[in-house]
Tab-separated table of N, CA and C in Angstrom:
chain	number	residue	atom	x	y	z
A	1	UNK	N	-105.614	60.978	-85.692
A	1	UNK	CA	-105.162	59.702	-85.147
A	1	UNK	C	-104.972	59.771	-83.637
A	2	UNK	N	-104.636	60.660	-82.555
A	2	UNK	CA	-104.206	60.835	-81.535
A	2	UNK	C	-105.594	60.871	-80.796
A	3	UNK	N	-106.724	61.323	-81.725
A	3	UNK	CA	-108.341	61.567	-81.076
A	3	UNK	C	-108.472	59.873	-80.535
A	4	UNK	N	-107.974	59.412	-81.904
A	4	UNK	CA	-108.146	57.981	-81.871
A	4	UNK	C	-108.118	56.550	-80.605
A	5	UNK	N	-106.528	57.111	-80.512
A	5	UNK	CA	-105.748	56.549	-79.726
A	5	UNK	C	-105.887	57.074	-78.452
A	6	UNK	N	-106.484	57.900	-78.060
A	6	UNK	CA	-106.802	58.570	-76.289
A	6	UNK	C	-108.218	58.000	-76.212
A	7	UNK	N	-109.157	58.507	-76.979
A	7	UNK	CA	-110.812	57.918	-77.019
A	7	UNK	C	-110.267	55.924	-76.966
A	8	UNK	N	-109.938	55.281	-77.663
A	8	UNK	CA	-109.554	53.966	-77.197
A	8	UNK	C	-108.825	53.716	-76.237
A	9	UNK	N	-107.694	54.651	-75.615
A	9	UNK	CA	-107.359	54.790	-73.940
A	9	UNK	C	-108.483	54.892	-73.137
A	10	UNK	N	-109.127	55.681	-73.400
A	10	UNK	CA	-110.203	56.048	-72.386
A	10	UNK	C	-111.236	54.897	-72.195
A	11	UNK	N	-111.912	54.116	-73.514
A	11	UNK	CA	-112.314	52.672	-73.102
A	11	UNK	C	-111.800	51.556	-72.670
A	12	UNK	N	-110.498	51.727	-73.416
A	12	UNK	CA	-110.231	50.794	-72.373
A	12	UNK	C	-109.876	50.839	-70.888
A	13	UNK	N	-109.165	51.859	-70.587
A	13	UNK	CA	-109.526	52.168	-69.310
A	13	UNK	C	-110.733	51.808	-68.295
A	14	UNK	N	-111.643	52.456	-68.851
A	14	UNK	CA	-113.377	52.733	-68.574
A	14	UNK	C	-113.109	51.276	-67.981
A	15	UNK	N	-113.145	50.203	-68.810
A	15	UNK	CA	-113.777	48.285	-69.228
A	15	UNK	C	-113.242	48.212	-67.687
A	16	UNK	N	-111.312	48.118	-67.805
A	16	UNK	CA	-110.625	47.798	-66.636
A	16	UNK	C	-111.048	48.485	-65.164
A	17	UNK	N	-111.362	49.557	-65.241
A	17	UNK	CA	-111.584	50.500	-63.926
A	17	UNK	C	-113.314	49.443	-63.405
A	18	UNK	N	-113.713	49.503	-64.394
A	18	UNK	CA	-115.032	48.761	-64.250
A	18	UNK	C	-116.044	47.029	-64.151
A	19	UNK	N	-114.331	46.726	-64.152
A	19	UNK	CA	-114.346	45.043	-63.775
A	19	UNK	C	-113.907	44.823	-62.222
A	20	UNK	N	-113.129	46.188	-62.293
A	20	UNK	CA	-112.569	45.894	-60.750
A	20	UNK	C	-113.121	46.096	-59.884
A	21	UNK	N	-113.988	47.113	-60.317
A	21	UNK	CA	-115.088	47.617	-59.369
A	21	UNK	C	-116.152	47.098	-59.497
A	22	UNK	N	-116.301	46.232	-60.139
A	22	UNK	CA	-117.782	44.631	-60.189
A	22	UNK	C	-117.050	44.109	-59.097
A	23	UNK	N	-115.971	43.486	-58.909
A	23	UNK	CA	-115.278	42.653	-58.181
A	23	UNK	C	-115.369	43.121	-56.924
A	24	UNK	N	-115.213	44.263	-56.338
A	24	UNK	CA	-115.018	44.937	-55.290
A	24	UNK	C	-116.677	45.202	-54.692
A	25	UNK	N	-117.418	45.401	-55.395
A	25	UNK	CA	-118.796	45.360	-54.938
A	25	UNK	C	-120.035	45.204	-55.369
A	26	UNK	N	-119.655	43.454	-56.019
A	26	UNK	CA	-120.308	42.495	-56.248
A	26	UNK	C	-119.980	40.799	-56.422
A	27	UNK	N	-118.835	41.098	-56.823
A	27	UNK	CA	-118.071	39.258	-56.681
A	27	UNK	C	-117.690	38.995	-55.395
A	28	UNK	N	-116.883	40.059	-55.115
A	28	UNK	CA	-116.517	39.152	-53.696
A	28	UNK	C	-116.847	39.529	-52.717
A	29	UNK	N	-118.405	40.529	-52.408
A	29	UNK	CA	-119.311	40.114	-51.272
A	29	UNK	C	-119.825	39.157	-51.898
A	30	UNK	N	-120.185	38.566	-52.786
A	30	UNK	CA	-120.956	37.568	-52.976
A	30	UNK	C	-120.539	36.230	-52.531
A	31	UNK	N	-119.387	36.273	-52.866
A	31	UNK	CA	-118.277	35.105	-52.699
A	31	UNK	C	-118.296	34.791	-51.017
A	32	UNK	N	-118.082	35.710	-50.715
A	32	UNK	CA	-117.991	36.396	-49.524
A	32	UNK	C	-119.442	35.741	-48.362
A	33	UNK	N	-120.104	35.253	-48.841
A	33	UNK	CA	-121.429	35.109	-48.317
A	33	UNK	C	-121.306	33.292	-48.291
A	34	UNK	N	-120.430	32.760	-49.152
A	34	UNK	CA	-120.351	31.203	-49.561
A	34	UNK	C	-119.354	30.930	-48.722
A	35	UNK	N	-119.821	29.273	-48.766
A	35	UNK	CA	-118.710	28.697	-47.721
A	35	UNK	C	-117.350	28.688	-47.923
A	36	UNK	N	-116.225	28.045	-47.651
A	36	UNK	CA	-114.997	27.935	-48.131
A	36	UNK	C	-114.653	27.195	-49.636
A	37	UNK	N	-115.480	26.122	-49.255
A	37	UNK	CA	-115.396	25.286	-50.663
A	37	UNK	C	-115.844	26.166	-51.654
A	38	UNK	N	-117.245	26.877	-51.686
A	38	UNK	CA	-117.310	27.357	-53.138
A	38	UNK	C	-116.759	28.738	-52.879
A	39	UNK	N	-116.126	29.651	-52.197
A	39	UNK	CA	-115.629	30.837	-52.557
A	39	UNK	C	-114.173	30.165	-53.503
A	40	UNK	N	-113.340	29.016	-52.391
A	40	UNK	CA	-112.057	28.649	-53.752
A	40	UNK	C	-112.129	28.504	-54.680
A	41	UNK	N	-113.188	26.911	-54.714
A	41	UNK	CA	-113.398	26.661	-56.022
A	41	UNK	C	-113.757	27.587	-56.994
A	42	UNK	N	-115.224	28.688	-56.623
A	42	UNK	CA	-115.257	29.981	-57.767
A	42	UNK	C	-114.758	30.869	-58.002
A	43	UNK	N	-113.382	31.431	-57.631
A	43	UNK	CA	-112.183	32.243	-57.495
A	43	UNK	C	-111.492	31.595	-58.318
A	44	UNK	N	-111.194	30.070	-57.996
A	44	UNK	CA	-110.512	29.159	-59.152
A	44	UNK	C	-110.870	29.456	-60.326
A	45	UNK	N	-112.139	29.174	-60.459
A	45	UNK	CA	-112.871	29.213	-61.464
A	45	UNK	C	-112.752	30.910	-62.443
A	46	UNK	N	-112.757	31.834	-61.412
A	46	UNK	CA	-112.717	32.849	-62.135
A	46	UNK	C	-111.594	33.244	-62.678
A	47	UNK	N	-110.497	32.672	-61.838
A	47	UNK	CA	-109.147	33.136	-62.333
A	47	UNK	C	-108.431	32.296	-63.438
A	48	UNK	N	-109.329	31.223	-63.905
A	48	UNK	CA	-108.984	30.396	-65.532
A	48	UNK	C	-109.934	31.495	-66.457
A	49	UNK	N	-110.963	31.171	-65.958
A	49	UNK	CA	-111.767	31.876	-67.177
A	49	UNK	C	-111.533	33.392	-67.891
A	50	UNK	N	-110.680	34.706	-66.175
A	50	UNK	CA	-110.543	35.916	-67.116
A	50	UNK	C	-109.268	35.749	-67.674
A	51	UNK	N	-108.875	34.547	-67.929
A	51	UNK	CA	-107.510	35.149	-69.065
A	51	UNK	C	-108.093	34.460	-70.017
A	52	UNK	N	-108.049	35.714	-70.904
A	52	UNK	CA	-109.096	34.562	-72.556
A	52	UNK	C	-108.540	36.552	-72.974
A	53	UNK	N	-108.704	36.120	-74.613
A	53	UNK	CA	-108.061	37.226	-75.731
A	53	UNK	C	-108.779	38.513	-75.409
A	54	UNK	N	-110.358	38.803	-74.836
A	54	UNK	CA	-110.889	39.941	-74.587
A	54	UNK	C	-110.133	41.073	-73.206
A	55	UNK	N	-110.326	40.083	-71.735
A	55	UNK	CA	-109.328	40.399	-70.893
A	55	UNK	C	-108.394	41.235	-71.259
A	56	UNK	N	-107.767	39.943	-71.791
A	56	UNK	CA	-105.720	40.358	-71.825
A	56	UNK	C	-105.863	41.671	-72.927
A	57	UNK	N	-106.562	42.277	-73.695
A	57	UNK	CA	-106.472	42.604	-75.049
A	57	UNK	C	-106.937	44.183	-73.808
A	58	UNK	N	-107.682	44.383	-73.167
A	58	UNK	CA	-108.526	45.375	-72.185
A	58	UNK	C	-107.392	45.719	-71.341
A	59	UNK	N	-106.542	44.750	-70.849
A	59	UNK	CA	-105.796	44.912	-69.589
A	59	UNK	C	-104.733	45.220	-69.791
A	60	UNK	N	-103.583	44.782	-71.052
A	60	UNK	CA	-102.769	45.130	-71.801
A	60	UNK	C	-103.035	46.352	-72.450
A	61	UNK	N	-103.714	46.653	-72.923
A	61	UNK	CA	-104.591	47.283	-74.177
A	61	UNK	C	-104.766	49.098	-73.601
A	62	UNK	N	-105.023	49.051	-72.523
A	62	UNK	CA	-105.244	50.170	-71.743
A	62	UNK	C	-104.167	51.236	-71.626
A	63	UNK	N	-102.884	50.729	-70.862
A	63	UNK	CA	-101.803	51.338	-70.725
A	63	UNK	C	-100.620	51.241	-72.032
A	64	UNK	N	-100.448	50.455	-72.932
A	64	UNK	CA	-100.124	50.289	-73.919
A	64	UNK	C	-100.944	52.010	-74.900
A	65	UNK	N	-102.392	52.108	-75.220
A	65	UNK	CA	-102.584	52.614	-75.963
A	65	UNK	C	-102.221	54.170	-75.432
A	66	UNK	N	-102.696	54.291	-73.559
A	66	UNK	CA	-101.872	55.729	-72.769
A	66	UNK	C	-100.781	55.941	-72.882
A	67	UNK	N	-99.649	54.933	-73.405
A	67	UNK	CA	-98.766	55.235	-73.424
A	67	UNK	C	-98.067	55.617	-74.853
A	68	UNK	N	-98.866	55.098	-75.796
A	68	UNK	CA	-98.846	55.781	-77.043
A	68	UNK	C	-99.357	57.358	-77.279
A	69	UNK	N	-100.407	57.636	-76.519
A	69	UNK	CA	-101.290	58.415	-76.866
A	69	UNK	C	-100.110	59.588	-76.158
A	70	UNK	N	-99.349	59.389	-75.488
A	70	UNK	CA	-98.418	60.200	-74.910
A	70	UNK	C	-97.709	61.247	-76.023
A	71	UNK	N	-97.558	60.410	-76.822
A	71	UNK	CA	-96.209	60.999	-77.737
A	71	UNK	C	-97.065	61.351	-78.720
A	72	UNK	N	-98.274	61.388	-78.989
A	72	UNK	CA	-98.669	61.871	-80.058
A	72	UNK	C	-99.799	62.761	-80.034
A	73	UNK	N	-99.709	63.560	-78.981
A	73	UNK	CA	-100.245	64.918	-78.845
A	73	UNK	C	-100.084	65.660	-77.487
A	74	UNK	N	-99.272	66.667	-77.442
A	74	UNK	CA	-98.609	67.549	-76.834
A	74	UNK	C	-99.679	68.037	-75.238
A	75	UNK	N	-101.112	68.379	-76.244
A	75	UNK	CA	-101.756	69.047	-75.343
A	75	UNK	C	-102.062	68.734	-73.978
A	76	UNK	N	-102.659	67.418	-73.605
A	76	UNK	CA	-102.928	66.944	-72.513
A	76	UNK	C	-101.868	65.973	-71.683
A	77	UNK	N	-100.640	66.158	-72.334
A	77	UNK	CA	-99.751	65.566	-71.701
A	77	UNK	C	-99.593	64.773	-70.564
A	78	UNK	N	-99.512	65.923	-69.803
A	78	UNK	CA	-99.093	65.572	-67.992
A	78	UNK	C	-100.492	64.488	-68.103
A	79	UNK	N	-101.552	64.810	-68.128
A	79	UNK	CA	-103.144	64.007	-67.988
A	79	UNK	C	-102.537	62.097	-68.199
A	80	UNK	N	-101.892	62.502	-69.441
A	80	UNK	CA	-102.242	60.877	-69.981
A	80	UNK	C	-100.861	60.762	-69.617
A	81	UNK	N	-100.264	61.006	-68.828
A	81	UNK	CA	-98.820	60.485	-68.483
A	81	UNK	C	-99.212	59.893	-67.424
A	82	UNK	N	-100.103	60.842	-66.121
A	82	UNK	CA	-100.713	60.385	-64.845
A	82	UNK	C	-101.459	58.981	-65.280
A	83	UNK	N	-102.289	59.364	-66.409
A	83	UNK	CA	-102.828	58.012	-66.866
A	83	UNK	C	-102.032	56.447	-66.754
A	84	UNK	N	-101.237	57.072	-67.975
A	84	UNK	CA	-100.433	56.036	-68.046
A	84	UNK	C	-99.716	55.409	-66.885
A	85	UNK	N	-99.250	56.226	-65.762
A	85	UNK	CA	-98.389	55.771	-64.588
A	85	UNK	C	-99.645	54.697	-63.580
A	86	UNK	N	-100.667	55.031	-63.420
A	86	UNK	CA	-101.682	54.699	-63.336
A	86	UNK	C	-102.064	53.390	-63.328
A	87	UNK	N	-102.271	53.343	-64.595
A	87	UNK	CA	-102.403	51.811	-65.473
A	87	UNK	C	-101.155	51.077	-65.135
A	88	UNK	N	-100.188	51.574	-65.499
A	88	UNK	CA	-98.945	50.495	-65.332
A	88	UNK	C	-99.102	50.383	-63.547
A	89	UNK	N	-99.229	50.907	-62.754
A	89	UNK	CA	-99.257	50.746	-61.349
A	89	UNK	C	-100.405	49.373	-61.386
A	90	UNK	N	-101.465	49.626	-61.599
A	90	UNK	CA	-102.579	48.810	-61.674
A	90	UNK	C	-101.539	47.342	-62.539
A	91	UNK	N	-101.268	47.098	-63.321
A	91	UNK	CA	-101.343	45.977	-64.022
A	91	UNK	C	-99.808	45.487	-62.880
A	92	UNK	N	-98.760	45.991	-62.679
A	92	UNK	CA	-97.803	45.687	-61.393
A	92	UNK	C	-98.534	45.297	-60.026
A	93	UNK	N	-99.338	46.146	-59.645
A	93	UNK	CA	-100.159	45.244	-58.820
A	93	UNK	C	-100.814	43.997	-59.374
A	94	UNK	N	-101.331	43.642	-60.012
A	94	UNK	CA	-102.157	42.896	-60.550
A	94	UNK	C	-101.024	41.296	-60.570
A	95	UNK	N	-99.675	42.263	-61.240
A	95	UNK	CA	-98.609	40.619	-61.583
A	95	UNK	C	-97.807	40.592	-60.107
A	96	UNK	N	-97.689	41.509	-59.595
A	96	UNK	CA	-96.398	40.766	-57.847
A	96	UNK	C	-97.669	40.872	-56.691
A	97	UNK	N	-99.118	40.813	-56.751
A	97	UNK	CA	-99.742	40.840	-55.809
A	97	UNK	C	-101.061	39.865	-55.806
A	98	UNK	N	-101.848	40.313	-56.912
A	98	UNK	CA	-103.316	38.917	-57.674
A	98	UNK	C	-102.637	37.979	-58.077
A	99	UNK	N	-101.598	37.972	-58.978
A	99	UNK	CA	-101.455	36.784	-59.423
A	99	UNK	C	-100.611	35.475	-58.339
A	100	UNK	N	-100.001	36.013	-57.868
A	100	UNK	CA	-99.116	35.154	-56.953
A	100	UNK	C	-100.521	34.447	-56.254
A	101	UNK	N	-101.065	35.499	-55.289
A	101	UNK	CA	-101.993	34.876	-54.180
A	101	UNK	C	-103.102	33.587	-55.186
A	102	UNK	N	-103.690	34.375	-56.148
A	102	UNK	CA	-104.176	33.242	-57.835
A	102	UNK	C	-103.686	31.600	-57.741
A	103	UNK	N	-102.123	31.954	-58.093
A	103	UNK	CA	-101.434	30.512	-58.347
A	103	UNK	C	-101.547	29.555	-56.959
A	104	UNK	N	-101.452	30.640	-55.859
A	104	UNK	CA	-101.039	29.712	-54.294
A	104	UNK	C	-102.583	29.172	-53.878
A	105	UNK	N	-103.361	29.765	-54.491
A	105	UNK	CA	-105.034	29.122	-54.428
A	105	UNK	C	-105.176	28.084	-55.430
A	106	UNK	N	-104.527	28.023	-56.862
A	106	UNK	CA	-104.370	26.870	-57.685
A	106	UNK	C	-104.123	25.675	-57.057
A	107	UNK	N	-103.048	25.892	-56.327
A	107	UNK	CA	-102.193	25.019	-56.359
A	107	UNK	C	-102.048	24.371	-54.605
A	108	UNK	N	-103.130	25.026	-54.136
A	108	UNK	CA	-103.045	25.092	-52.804
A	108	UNK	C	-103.483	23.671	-52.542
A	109	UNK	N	-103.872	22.746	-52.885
A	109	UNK	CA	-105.016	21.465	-52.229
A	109	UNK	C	-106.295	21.508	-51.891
A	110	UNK	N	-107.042	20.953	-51.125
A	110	UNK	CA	-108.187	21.386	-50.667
A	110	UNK	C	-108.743	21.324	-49.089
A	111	UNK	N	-108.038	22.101	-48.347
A	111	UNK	CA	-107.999	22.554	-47.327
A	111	UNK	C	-108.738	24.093	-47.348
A	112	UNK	N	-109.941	23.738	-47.714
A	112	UNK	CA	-110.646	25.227	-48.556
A	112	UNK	C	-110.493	26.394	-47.363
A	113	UNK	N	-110.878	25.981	-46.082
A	113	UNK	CA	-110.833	26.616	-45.233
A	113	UNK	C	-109.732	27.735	-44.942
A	114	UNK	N	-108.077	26.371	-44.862
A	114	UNK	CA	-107.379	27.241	-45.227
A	114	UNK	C	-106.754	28.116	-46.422
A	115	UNK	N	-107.096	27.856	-47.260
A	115	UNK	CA	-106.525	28.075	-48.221
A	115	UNK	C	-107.546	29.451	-48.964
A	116	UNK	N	-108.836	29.280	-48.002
A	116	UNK	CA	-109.589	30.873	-48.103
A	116	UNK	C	-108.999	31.770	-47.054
A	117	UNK	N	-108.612	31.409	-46.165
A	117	UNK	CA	-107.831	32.317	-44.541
A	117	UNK	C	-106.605	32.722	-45.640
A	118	UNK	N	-106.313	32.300	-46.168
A	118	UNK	CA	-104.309	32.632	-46.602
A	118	UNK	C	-104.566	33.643	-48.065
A	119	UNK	N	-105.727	33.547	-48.137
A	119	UNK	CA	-106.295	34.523	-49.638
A	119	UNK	C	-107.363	35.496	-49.633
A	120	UNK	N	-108.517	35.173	-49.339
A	120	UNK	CA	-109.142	36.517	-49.092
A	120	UNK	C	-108.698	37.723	-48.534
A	121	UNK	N	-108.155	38.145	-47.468
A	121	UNK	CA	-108.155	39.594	-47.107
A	121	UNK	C	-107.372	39.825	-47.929
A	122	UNK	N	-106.242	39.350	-48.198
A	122	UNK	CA	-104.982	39.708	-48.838
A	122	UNK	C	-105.400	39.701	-50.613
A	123	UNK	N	-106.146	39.190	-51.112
A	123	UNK	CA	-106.518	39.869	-52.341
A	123	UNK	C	-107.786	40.551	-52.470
A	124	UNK	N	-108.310	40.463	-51.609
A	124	UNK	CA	-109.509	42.120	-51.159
A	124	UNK	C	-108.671	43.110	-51.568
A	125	UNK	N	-107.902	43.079	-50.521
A	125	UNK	CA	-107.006	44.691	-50.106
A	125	UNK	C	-106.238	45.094	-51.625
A	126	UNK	N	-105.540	43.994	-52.157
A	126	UNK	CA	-104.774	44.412	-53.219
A	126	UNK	C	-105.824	44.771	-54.372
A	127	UNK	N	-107.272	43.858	-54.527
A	127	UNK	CA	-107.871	44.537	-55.649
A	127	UNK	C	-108.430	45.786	-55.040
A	128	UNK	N	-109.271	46.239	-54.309
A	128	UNK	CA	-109.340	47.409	-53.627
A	128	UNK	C	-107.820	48.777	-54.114
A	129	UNK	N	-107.011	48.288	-53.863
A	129	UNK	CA	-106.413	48.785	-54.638
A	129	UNK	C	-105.578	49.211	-55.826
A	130	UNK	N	-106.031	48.324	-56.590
A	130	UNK	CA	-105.752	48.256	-58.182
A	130	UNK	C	-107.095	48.676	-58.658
A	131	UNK	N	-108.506	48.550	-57.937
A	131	UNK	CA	-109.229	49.492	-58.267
A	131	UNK	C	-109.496	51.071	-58.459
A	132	UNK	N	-109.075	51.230	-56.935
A	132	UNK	CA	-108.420	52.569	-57.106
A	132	UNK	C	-107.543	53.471	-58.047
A	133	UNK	N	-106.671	52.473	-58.381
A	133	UNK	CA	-105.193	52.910	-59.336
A	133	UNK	C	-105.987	52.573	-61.161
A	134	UNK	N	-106.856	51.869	-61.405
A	134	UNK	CA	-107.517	51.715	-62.503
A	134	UNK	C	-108.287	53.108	-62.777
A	135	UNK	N	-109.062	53.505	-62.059
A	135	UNK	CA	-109.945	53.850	-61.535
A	135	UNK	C	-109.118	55.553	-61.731
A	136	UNK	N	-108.178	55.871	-60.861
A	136	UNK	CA	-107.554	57.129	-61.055
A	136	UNK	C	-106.905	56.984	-62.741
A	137	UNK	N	-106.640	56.236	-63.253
A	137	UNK	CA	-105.818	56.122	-64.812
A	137	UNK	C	-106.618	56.636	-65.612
A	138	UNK	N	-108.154	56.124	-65.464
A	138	UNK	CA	-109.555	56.066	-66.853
A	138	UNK	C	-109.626	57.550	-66.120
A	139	UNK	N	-109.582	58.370	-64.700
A	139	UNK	CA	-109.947	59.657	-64.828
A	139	UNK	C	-108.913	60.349	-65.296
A	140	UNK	N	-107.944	60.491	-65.421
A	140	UNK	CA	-106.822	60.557	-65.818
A	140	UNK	C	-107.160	61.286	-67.140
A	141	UNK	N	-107.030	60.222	-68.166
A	141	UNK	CA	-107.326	60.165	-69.332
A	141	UNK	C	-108.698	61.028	-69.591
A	142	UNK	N	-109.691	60.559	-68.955
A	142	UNK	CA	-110.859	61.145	-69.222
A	142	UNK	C	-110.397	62.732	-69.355
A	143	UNK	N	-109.904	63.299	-68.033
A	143	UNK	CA	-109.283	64.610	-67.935
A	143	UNK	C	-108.502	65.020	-69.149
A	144	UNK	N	-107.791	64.709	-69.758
A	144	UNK	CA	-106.678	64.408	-71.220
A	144	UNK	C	-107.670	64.754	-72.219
A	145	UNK	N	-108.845	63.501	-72.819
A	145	UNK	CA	-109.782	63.919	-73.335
A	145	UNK	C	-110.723	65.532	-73.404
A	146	UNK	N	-110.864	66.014	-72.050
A	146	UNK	CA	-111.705	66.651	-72.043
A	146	UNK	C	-110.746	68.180	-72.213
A	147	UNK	N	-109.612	68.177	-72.258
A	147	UNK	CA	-108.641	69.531	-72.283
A	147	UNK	C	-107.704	69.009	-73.144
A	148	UNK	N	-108.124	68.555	-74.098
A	148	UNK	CA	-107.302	68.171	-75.664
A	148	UNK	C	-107.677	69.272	-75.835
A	149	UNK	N	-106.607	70.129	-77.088
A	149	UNK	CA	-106.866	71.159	-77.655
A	149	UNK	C	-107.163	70.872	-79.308
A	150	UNK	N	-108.027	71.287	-79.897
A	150	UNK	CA	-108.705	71.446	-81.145
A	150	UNK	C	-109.455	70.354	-81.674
């Protein structure tokens, strides 16, 4: 059961480390290339559409299962603890840093211009680094996986 529960840490991990890093270098140079109107509007757009049951189930799902996988096998411990600290770092960034800047682009009006000046760098930088922190969790784990004993 513990093979179980680290190998499903480790994908889900993998999914999360690997959305962020689509995002980081491919959504938002792309975005990045569009005017004001459609970088908001498709940021808008993206930030209704990734909360749906697959997401939340990946993003939740990740540090939830590292943090199970903790207590139920001794060997790789420290690994999936780093993991776990990891993930929870990543998803804390994600709620006091993406989501705020998210809602203030919701809710902002349409002053696209400004309302891309008051959001882009500032959620670059923070996914940039929740990529990172995703990103160190899935190696983490991976490491855990690979120096499990038996």
């Amino acid at each position: 059961m513990s093979t179980v529960v680290l190998v499903a840490a480790v994908i889900a991990a993998g999914l999360l480390a690997g959305l962020f890093y689509a995002y980081s270098c491919s959504v938002l140079p792309g975005l990045a290339r569009g005017d004001d109107k459609t970088f908001v509007e498709a940021m808008r757009g993206i930030n209704v559409a990734i909360v749906n049951p697959v997401f939340m189930l990946t993003f939740l799902g990740a540090p939830l299962l590292a943090g199970v996988a903790i207590f139920l096998d001794p060997g790789p411990r420290p690994w999936v603890i780093a993991g776990f600290v990891f993930l929870v770092a990543t998803l804390v960034i994600t709620a006091t840093l993406n989501i705020p800047l998210n809602n203030a682009l919701e809710n902002g009006g349409d002053d696209y211009a400004a309302l891309r000046a008051q959001f882009e760098t500032s959620w670059v930088r923070w996914n940039v680094l929740r990529t990172l922190a995703s990103t160190a969790g899935f190696g983490c784990l991976v490491a855990a996986l690979l120096t499990r004993r038996g």
